[in-house]
Amino acid sequence: MKLKPPPKLNLKPTFNYSIEVVEDTENHTTSDMGAIAMRSILDKTGIISFLVSGLYDPRDQNRITHSLAQLLIQCILMLAQGWGMLQSNRAKDDPAFKASCQTKRGGTVTDPDVQLASQPTMSRLLALLSTAKNYARLSKAILKLGLEHMWVRNGAQRQAVAILDADSMAVEAHGNQQGAKYNGHYNQNGFLPQIISNGETGDVLGARLRPGTDPETKGFPNFIVKIALKVKQLIADQVILRLDAGFNGEQTCAPLEENDIDYIMRVARNKRLNQMAAPYLHDCREDTVRYIELVYKADKWSHPRRVILVIRPRPQEIFDGSYFLVTSLDPSDFSGEEIAKLYRQRGKAELHQGEMKAACKFAFPSSPRKKSHYRGKALPVIEESVPVDDDEVGMENAVRLLLYM
């Protein structure tokens, strides 16, 4: 039997019909062909148009070479292709990458006189995005993409329940970055950005850069409540938030309860919880997992809350293994077993975070010195940047995190 040869790759990207991608096993003219596919996807999301329509651009549009749309496309494609945000000089000679970054159409996009934005221009883009209005627009763009993905994945219908995960992700820092601090748990100097995502699919809904030693709850309630309420408004009838033990203080639980956002969190062991659990831990003969309903009030909680004691048998040991979950979910709607099962699926979110770190290869530069003069003349104040987490991290690094997302 004679085998048929595989079909030839033939692709015409919609952002420029003059470009054609064909299979060629002998000649290799580019190592960045993926940029064309990435640009096509980027255009289909409409996210560049959404950004440009709401970003503040103080430049004189009659005196610029690169439009804001082109700069954003180049920036995002450079990150997606692994170049790094400011490596324009290394990427400028690749014809496929150069063509992918252009907003113009036609076959002239690879001509030698058509140039990518330079490294200084990309640095100025970061400064431009580091204003209050532009930072907020980037955050809205991330939420918009995440919500649209959730909507499409569910067949363009509202979900009964949406599961969100929030967690911190250690990112190592090198040099003298503002806000980078030594964290003994991770044994490294760096940041602890918080990421909120759809735990089942990994779609990112929000992110914020934080110093490396900030407690989990600092600034968190306002951050998550806005996102969760938007999910309830547009995507799902009920939102359940999964969190680790670092979040279970009154400053997190109370705002979530006030806004009708349900949660499941780990509770760290303490003397009182161990005493409550002790009567259930001595019978190691059972070979099934047990779920014990408890009512517990921590010293700093405003009222008692539902706690699930989850017991895992250890037949070869004196005591069973166990852990505690606190939840706002009603027992008539979710049993202890269902709550524990939901929380165990949090491992998916941690897997997505690992994939995110591998794909993004986060890099944050040393803190820049603020420029006050240009060619001997004082710079005009265009718009003041707003501090992120009390100005403990540089705005440009906070913007970088959103661009990675």
Short mmCIF file of C-alpha atoms in Angstrom, two decimals:
data_model
loop_
_atom_site.label_atom_id
_atom_site.label_comp_id
_atom_site.label_asym_id
_atom_site.label_seq_id
_atom_site.Cartn_x
_atom_site.Cartn_y
_atom_site.Cartn_z
CA MET A 1 0.00 0.00 0.00
CA LYS A 2 1.36 3.40 -0.99
CA LEU A 3 1.21 5.97 1.80
CA LYS A 4 0.01 9.47 1.01
CA PRO A 5 2.46 12.27 1.82
CA PRO A 6 1.40 14.60 4.64
CA PRO A 7 -0.43 17.72 3.50
CA LYS A 8 1.66 20.83 2.93
CA LEU A 9 1.31 23.57 5.51
CA ASN A 10 -0.39 26.54 3.88
CA LEU A 11 -1.61 29.42 6.00
CA LYS A 12 -2.67 32.95 5.16
CA PRO A 13 -2.85 35.05 8.33
CA THR A 14 -5.84 37.38 8.45
CA PHE A 15 -3.86 40.40 9.70
CA ASN A 16 -1.96 40.57 6.38
CA TYR A 17 -3.07 38.56 3.34
CA SER A 18 0.23 39.27 1.58
CA ILE A 19 1.96 36.88 3.98
CA GLU A 20 1.76 33.19 3.23
CA VAL A 21 3.15 30.43 5.40
CA VAL A 22 4.22 27.36 3.42
CA GLU A 23 6.12 24.24 4.36
CA ASP A 24 9.75 24.22 3.23
CA THR A 25 11.96 21.39 4.45
CA GLU A 26 15.10 22.62 2.69
CA ASN A 27 15.34 26.37 3.27
CA HIS A 28 15.06 27.94 6.70
CA THR A 29 14.45 31.67 6.54
CA THR A 30 13.13 32.21 10.05
CA SER A 31 13.15 30.75 13.54
CA ASP A 32 10.16 32.80 14.68
CA MET A 33 7.32 31.47 12.52
CA GLY A 34 5.22 31.05 15.67
CA ALA A 35 4.96 34.84 15.90
CA ILE A 36 2.62 34.84 12.89
CA ALA A 37 0.25 32.39 14.58
CA MET A 38 0.46 34.35 17.83
CA ARG A 39 -0.33 37.62 16.04
CA SER A 40 -3.33 36.04 14.34
CA ILE A 41 -4.67 34.88 17.72
CA LEU A 42 -3.95 38.28 19.25
CA ASP A 43 -5.97 40.01 16.53
CA LYS A 44 -8.91 37.62 16.92
CA THR A 45 -9.22 38.45 20.63
CA GLY A 46 -9.61 42.16 19.83
CA ILE A 47 -7.57 42.95 22.93
CA ILE A 48 -5.21 45.41 21.21
CA SER A 49 -8.13 47.55 20.01
CA PHE A 50 -9.64 47.40 23.50
CA LEU A 51 -6.37 48.57 25.05
CA VAL A 52 -5.68 51.36 22.58
CA SER A 53 -9.21 52.76 22.91
CA GLY A 54 -8.70 53.32 26.64
CA LEU A 55 -4.97 53.97 27.08
CA TYR A 56 -3.63 57.45 27.68
CA ASP A 57 -1.00 58.34 25.05
CA PRO A 58 0.47 61.84 25.52
CA ARG A 59 2.66 61.68 22.40
CA ASP A 60 2.12 63.99 19.43
CA GLN A 61 0.57 61.59 16.93
CA ASN A 62 1.95 63.60 13.99
CA ARG A 63 5.54 63.04 15.13
CA ILE A 64 5.64 59.37 16.01
CA THR A 65 7.02 56.45 14.01
CA HIS A 66 5.36 53.59 15.88
CA SER A 67 1.70 53.67 16.87
CA LEU A 68 0.61 52.54 20.32
CA ALA A 69 -1.03 49.47 18.77
CA GLN A 70 2.23 48.48 17.06
CA LEU A 71 4.22 48.96 20.27
CA LEU A 72 1.79 46.80 22.24
CA ILE A 73 1.81 44.08 19.59
CA GLN A 74 5.61 44.04 19.51
CA CYS A 75 5.85 43.99 23.30
CA ILE A 76 3.41 41.09 23.75
CA LEU A 77 4.85 39.05 20.87
CA MET A 78 8.38 39.47 22.21
CA LEU A 79 7.26 38.08 25.56
CA ALA A 80 5.29 35.26 23.91
CA GLN A 81 8.24 34.27 21.71
CA GLY A 82 10.69 34.34 24.61
CA TRP A 83 12.73 37.32 23.45
CA GLY A 84 12.28 39.44 26.54
CA MET A 85 10.56 42.80 26.44
CA LEU A 86 13.57 44.96 25.59
CA GLN A 87 15.50 42.74 23.13
CA SER A 88 14.36 44.54 19.99
CA ASN A 89 17.82 44.67 18.46
CA ARG A 90 18.11 40.89 18.52
CA ALA A 91 14.68 40.28 17.00
CA LYS A 92 14.65 43.00 14.34
CA ASP A 93 16.29 40.95 11.58
CA ASP A 94 13.89 38.00 11.66
CA PRO A 95 11.45 38.51 8.74
CA ALA A 96 8.54 36.59 10.26
CA PHE A 97 8.78 38.38 13.59
CA LYS A 98 9.15 41.78 11.93
CA ALA A 99 6.12 41.17 9.72
CA SER A 100 4.07 39.99 12.71
CA CYS A 101 4.68 43.23 14.62
CA GLN A 102 3.48 45.60 11.88
CA THR A 103 0.04 47.19 11.78
CA LYS A 104 0.51 47.99 8.08
CA ARG A 105 -0.55 45.52 5.40
CA GLY A 106 1.04 44.44 2.16
CA GLY A 107 4.29 42.78 1.23
CA THR A 108 6.55 45.69 2.22
CA VAL A 109 6.44 44.84 5.94
CA THR A 110 9.69 42.88 5.63
CA ASP A 111 11.57 45.57 3.71
CA PRO A 112 14.86 46.74 5.27
CA ASP A 113 13.51 50.27 5.79
CA VAL A 114 10.62 48.92 7.92
CA GLN A 115 11.97 48.76 11.45
CA LEU A 116 10.81 47.43 14.79
CA ALA A 117 10.67 49.82 17.71
CA SER A 118 14.06 50.15 19.40
CA GLN A 119 14.91 49.22 22.97
CA PRO A 120 14.70 52.88 24.15
CA THR A 121 11.26 53.19 22.53
CA MET A 122 10.07 50.03 24.30
CA SER A 123 11.39 51.42 27.58
CA ARG A 124 9.37 54.59 27.00
CA LEU A 125 6.31 52.39 26.37
CA LEU A 126 6.72 50.93 29.86
CA ALA A 127 6.90 54.43 31.32
CA LEU A 128 3.79 55.44 29.36
CA LEU A 129 1.86 52.41 30.68
CA SER A 130 2.89 53.17 34.28
CA THR A 131 0.28 55.87 34.85
CA ALA A 132 -2.83 55.35 36.95
CA LYS A 133 -5.25 55.23 34.02
CA ASN A 134 -3.13 52.92 31.88
CA TYR A 135 -2.39 50.49 34.71
CA ALA A 136 -6.13 50.21 35.35
CA ARG A 137 -6.77 49.62 31.62
CA LEU A 138 -4.25 46.77 31.52
CA SER A 139 -5.96 45.16 34.53
CA LYS A 140 -9.34 45.47 32.79
CA ALA A 141 -7.90 43.86 29.66
CA ILE A 142 -6.74 40.82 31.61
CA LEU A 143 -10.14 40.45 33.25
CA LYS A 144 -11.89 40.91 29.89
CA LEU A 145 -9.85 38.12 28.26
CA GLY A 146 -10.37 35.77 31.19
CA LEU A 147 -14.13 36.33 31.32
CA GLU A 148 -14.48 35.87 27.55
CA HIS A 149 -12.54 32.58 27.72
CA MET A 150 -14.80 31.34 30.54
CA TRP A 151 -17.91 32.34 28.57
CA VAL A 152 -16.79 30.61 25.37
CA ARG A 153 -15.64 27.45 27.16
CA ASN A 154 -19.13 27.10 28.64
CA GLY A 155 -20.83 27.31 25.26
CA ALA A 156 -21.72 31.01 25.58
CA GLN A 157 -23.98 30.29 28.57
CA ARG A 158 -23.91 31.29 32.22
CA GLN A 159 -22.42 28.77 34.61
CA ALA A 160 -24.17 27.61 37.74
CA VAL A 161 -20.91 27.74 39.72
CA ALA A 162 -17.51 29.28 38.92
CA ILE A 163 -14.48 28.14 40.92
CA LEU A 164 -11.76 30.76 41.36
CA ASP A 165 -8.32 30.24 42.87
CA ALA A 166 -6.09 32.90 44.35
CA ASP A 167 -2.53 32.26 45.37
CA SER A 168 0.88 33.86 45.63
CA MET A 169 3.66 32.85 43.26
CA ALA A 170 7.30 33.34 44.23
CA VAL A 171 9.37 35.10 41.55
CA GLU A 172 13.09 35.42 42.12
CA ALA A 173 14.64 38.85 41.61
CA HIS A 174 18.19 39.85 40.78
CA GLY A 175 19.76 43.25 41.29
CA ASN A 176 18.28 46.18 43.17
CA GLN A 177 14.59 45.93 42.35
CA GLN A 178 12.26 48.08 44.39
CA GLY A 179 10.11 45.84 46.59
CA ALA A 180 12.19 42.68 46.14
CA LYS A 181 12.74 41.22 49.61
CA TYR A 182 14.21 38.04 51.03
CA ASN A 183 11.63 35.35 51.79
CA GLY A 184 12.88 32.67 54.15
CA HIS A 185 10.19 30.16 53.12
CA TYR A 186 11.29 30.22 49.49
CA ASN A 187 14.93 30.92 50.40
CA GLN A 188 15.25 33.64 47.78
CA ASN A 189 15.10 37.37 47.20
CA GLY A 190 12.14 38.38 45.09
CA PHE A 191 8.47 39.22 44.73
CA LEU A 192 5.25 37.44 45.72
CA PRO A 193 2.73 38.41 43.01
CA GLN A 194 -0.85 37.30 43.61
CA ILE A 195 -2.71 35.65 40.74
CA ILE A 196 -6.47 35.09 40.53
CA SER A 197 -7.58 32.57 37.93
CA ASN A 198 -10.29 30.15 36.92
CA GLY A 199 -8.94 27.14 38.78
CA GLU A 200 -10.29 24.58 36.32
CA THR A 201 -8.89 26.11 33.13
CA GLY A 202 -6.09 28.43 34.26
CA ASP A 203 -7.63 31.53 32.65
CA VAL A 204 -6.09 34.51 34.49
CA LEU A 205 -8.53 37.13 35.79
CA GLY A 206 -6.24 39.40 37.75
CA ALA A 207 -2.69 39.87 39.01
CA ARG A 208 -0.81 42.29 41.22
CA LEU A 209 2.85 42.58 42.10
CA ARG A 210 3.75 42.52 45.79
CA PRO A 211 6.94 42.72 47.84
CA GLY A 212 8.54 39.40 48.70
CA THR A 213 7.54 39.43 52.38
CA ASP A 214 4.02 40.88 52.30
CA PRO A 215 1.36 38.93 54.25
CA GLU A 216 -1.24 37.21 52.06
CA THR A 217 -4.14 39.33 53.28
CA LYS A 218 -2.60 42.78 52.67
CA GLY A 219 -4.75 44.55 50.09
CA PHE A 220 -6.33 41.25 49.09
CA PRO A 221 -10.05 41.77 49.89
CA ASN A 222 -10.49 44.77 47.56
CA PHE A 223 -8.53 42.99 44.86
CA ILE A 224 -10.58 39.77 44.86
CA VAL A 225 -14.04 41.22 45.62
CA LYS A 226 -14.08 43.40 42.48
CA ILE A 227 -13.09 40.46 40.29
CA ALA A 228 -15.47 37.97 41.91
CA LEU A 229 -18.42 40.37 41.63
CA LYS A 230 -17.69 40.84 37.93
CA VAL A 231 -17.70 37.05 37.47
CA LYS A 232 -21.06 36.86 39.25
CA GLN A 233 -22.47 39.66 37.12
CA LEU A 234 -21.43 38.25 33.75
CA ILE A 235 -20.50 34.57 34.02
CA ALA A 236 -21.87 32.54 36.93
CA ASP A 237 -24.72 32.47 39.45
CA GLN A 238 -22.38 31.44 42.28
CA VAL A 239 -18.67 32.06 42.83
CA ILE A 240 -16.58 29.83 45.11
CA LEU A 241 -13.11 31.02 46.01
CA ARG A 242 -10.41 28.53 47.05
CA LEU A 243 -7.57 29.79 49.23
CA ASP A 244 -4.76 28.44 51.38
CA ALA A 245 -4.35 28.88 55.13
CA GLY A 246 -2.61 32.25 54.81
CA PHE A 247 -5.89 33.99 53.91
CA ASN A 248 -8.32 32.81 56.61
CA GLY A 249 -8.37 35.95 58.74
CA GLU A 250 -11.41 38.08 59.48
CA GLN A 251 -10.14 40.74 57.02
CA THR A 252 -10.66 38.23 54.19
CA CYS A 253 -13.70 36.25 55.34
CA ALA A 254 -15.90 39.21 56.31
CA PRO A 255 -15.73 41.12 52.97
CA LEU A 256 -16.38 37.91 51.04
CA GLU A 257 -19.43 37.10 53.18
CA GLU A 258 -20.74 40.67 52.89
CA ASN A 259 -20.60 40.41 49.09
CA ASP A 260 -22.13 36.90 48.94
CA ILE A 261 -18.92 35.31 47.66
CA ASP A 262 -18.44 31.77 48.96
CA TYR A 263 -15.07 30.39 49.97
CA ILE A 264 -13.17 27.27 51.03
CA MET A 265 -9.88 27.79 52.89
CA ARG A 266 -7.40 25.69 54.79
CA VAL A 267 -7.15 26.46 58.50
CA ALA A 268 -3.80 26.11 60.20
CA ARG A 269 -3.71 23.78 63.20
CA ASN A 270 -3.80 25.20 66.69
CA LYS A 271 -4.34 23.89 70.21
CA ARG A 272 -8.11 24.40 70.24
CA LEU A 273 -8.68 22.73 66.86
CA ASN A 274 -6.49 19.80 67.89
CA GLN A 275 -8.59 19.38 71.05
CA MET A 276 -11.80 19.43 68.99
CA ALA A 277 -10.38 16.84 66.60
CA ALA A 278 -8.86 14.53 69.25
CA PRO A 279 -11.99 12.37 69.90
CA TYR A 280 -12.17 11.44 66.20
CA LEU A 281 -8.51 10.59 65.62
CA HIS A 282 -8.02 7.54 67.83
CA ASP A 283 -10.14 5.07 65.89
CA CYS A 284 -7.76 3.97 63.12
CA ARG A 285 -9.70 0.83 62.21
CA GLU A 286 -11.83 2.51 59.58
CA ASP A 287 -10.38 2.45 56.07
CA THR A 288 -12.46 5.29 54.63
CA VAL A 289 -11.92 9.04 54.68
CA ARG A 290 -14.16 10.77 57.24
CA TYR A 291 -15.61 14.27 57.19
CA ILE A 292 -16.53 15.71 60.57
CA GLU A 293 -18.67 18.85 60.88
CA LEU A 294 -17.39 21.34 63.46
CA VAL A 295 -18.30 24.88 64.49
CA TYR A 296 -15.26 26.94 65.40
CA LYS A 297 -14.53 30.57 66.27
CA ALA A 298 -10.95 31.81 66.16
CA ASP A 299 -10.03 34.56 68.61
CA LYS A 300 -10.01 37.24 65.88
CA TRP A 301 -13.12 36.01 64.04
CA SER A 302 -16.29 38.04 64.52
CA HIS A 303 -18.51 34.93 64.69
CA PRO A 304 -18.31 31.09 64.61
CA ARG A 305 -17.86 29.50 61.21
CA ARG A 306 -18.34 26.08 59.66
CA VAL A 307 -15.17 23.97 59.74
CA ILE A 308 -14.73 20.54 58.15
CA LEU A 309 -12.31 18.11 59.79
CA VAL A 310 -11.05 15.78 57.07
CA ILE A 311 -9.55 12.53 58.43
CA ARG A 312 -7.46 10.21 56.29
CA PRO A 313 -6.84 6.74 57.74
CA ARG A 314 -3.26 5.67 58.52
CA PRO A 315 -3.61 2.03 59.61
CA GLN A 316 0.10 1.61 60.35
CA GLU A 317 0.34 4.68 62.61
CA ILE A 318 -1.02 5.68 66.01
CA PHE A 319 -3.07 8.65 64.74
CA ASP A 320 -4.98 9.28 61.55
CA GLY A 321 -3.89 12.08 59.20
CA SER A 322 -6.14 15.11 59.23
CA TYR A 323 -6.58 18.74 58.14
CA PHE A 324 -9.18 21.49 58.56
CA LEU A 325 -11.22 23.52 56.05
CA VAL A 326 -13.31 26.59 56.83
CA THR A 327 -16.14 27.42 54.46
CA SER A 328 -19.13 29.72 53.99
CA LEU A 329 -21.02 27.07 52.00
CA ASP A 330 -24.26 25.81 53.49
CA PRO A 331 -24.32 22.13 54.64
CA SER A 332 -27.63 21.60 52.83
CA ASP A 333 -26.00 22.50 49.52
CA PHE A 334 -22.49 21.08 49.94
CA SER A 335 -21.62 18.17 52.21
CA GLY A 336 -18.24 17.93 53.91
CA GLU A 337 -17.16 15.33 51.35
CA GLU A 338 -18.12 17.58 48.43
CA ILE A 339 -16.25 20.52 49.96
CA ALA A 340 -13.09 18.46 50.49
CA LYS A 341 -13.30 17.14 46.93
CA LEU A 342 -13.61 20.69 45.56
CA TYR A 343 -10.61 21.81 47.57
CA ARG A 344 -8.44 18.87 46.49
CA GLN A 345 -8.94 20.00 42.89
CA ARG A 346 -7.00 23.13 43.79
CA GLY A 347 -3.97 21.16 42.63
CA LYS A 348 -5.03 22.04 39.07
CA ALA A 349 -4.54 25.74 39.83
CA GLU A 350 -1.07 25.08 41.20
CA LEU A 351 -0.25 23.11 38.04
CA HIS A 352 -1.42 26.04 35.92
CA GLN A 353 0.83 28.37 37.92
CA GLY A 354 3.80 26.13 37.24
CA GLU A 355 3.02 26.24 33.52
CA MET A 356 2.67 30.02 33.76
CA LYS A 357 6.12 30.43 35.32
CA ALA A 358 7.68 28.17 32.70
CA ALA A 359 6.05 30.05 29.82
CA CYS A 360 6.56 33.60 31.06
CA LYS A 361 10.15 33.37 32.36
CA PHE A 362 9.51 36.41 34.54
CA ALA A 363 12.24 39.05 34.52
CA PHE A 364 12.06 42.33 36.40
CA PRO A 365 14.78 44.96 35.97
CA SER A 366 16.58 47.00 38.59
CA SER A 367 14.64 50.04 39.76
CA PRO A 368 15.06 52.91 37.28
CA ARG A 369 16.08 56.36 38.41
CA LYS A 370 13.31 58.85 37.78
CA LYS A 371 14.14 61.14 34.86
CA SER A 372 13.58 64.82 35.68
CA HIS A 373 15.25 66.56 32.70
CA TYR A 374 15.70 65.96 28.99
CA ARG A 375 18.43 67.83 27.10
CA GLY A 376 18.73 70.25 29.99
CA LYS A 377 15.02 71.06 30.16
CA ALA A 378 12.70 70.00 32.98
CA LEU A 379 10.12 67.41 32.00
CA PRO A 380 6.46 68.44 32.22
CA VAL A 381 4.22 66.45 34.57
CA ILE A 382 1.81 64.58 32.29
CA GLU A 383 0.04 62.37 34.78
CA GLU A 384 1.18 61.14 38.16
CA SER A 385 1.60 57.41 38.62
CA VAL A 386 -0.38 55.86 41.44
CA PRO A 387 1.48 53.70 43.93
CA VAL A 388 0.99 49.94 43.86
CA ASP A 389 0.85 48.48 47.38
CA ASP A 390 1.99 51.73 49.04
CA ASP A 391 4.65 52.33 46.40
CA GLU A 392 6.67 49.37 47.68
CA VAL A 393 7.16 48.00 44.19
CA GLY A 394 8.03 50.03 41.11
CA MET A 395 5.14 50.83 38.78
CA GLU A 396 7.08 49.68 35.71
CA ASN A 397 7.62 46.26 37.25
CA ALA A 398 3.91 46.12 38.20
CA VAL A 399 3.09 46.89 34.54
CA ARG A 400 5.50 44.16 33.38
CA LEU A 401 3.57 41.58 35.41
CA LEU A 402 0.29 42.59 33.71
CA LEU A 403 1.91 42.39 30.26
CA TYR A 404 3.15 38.87 31.07
CA MET A 405 -0.39 37.91 32.05
#
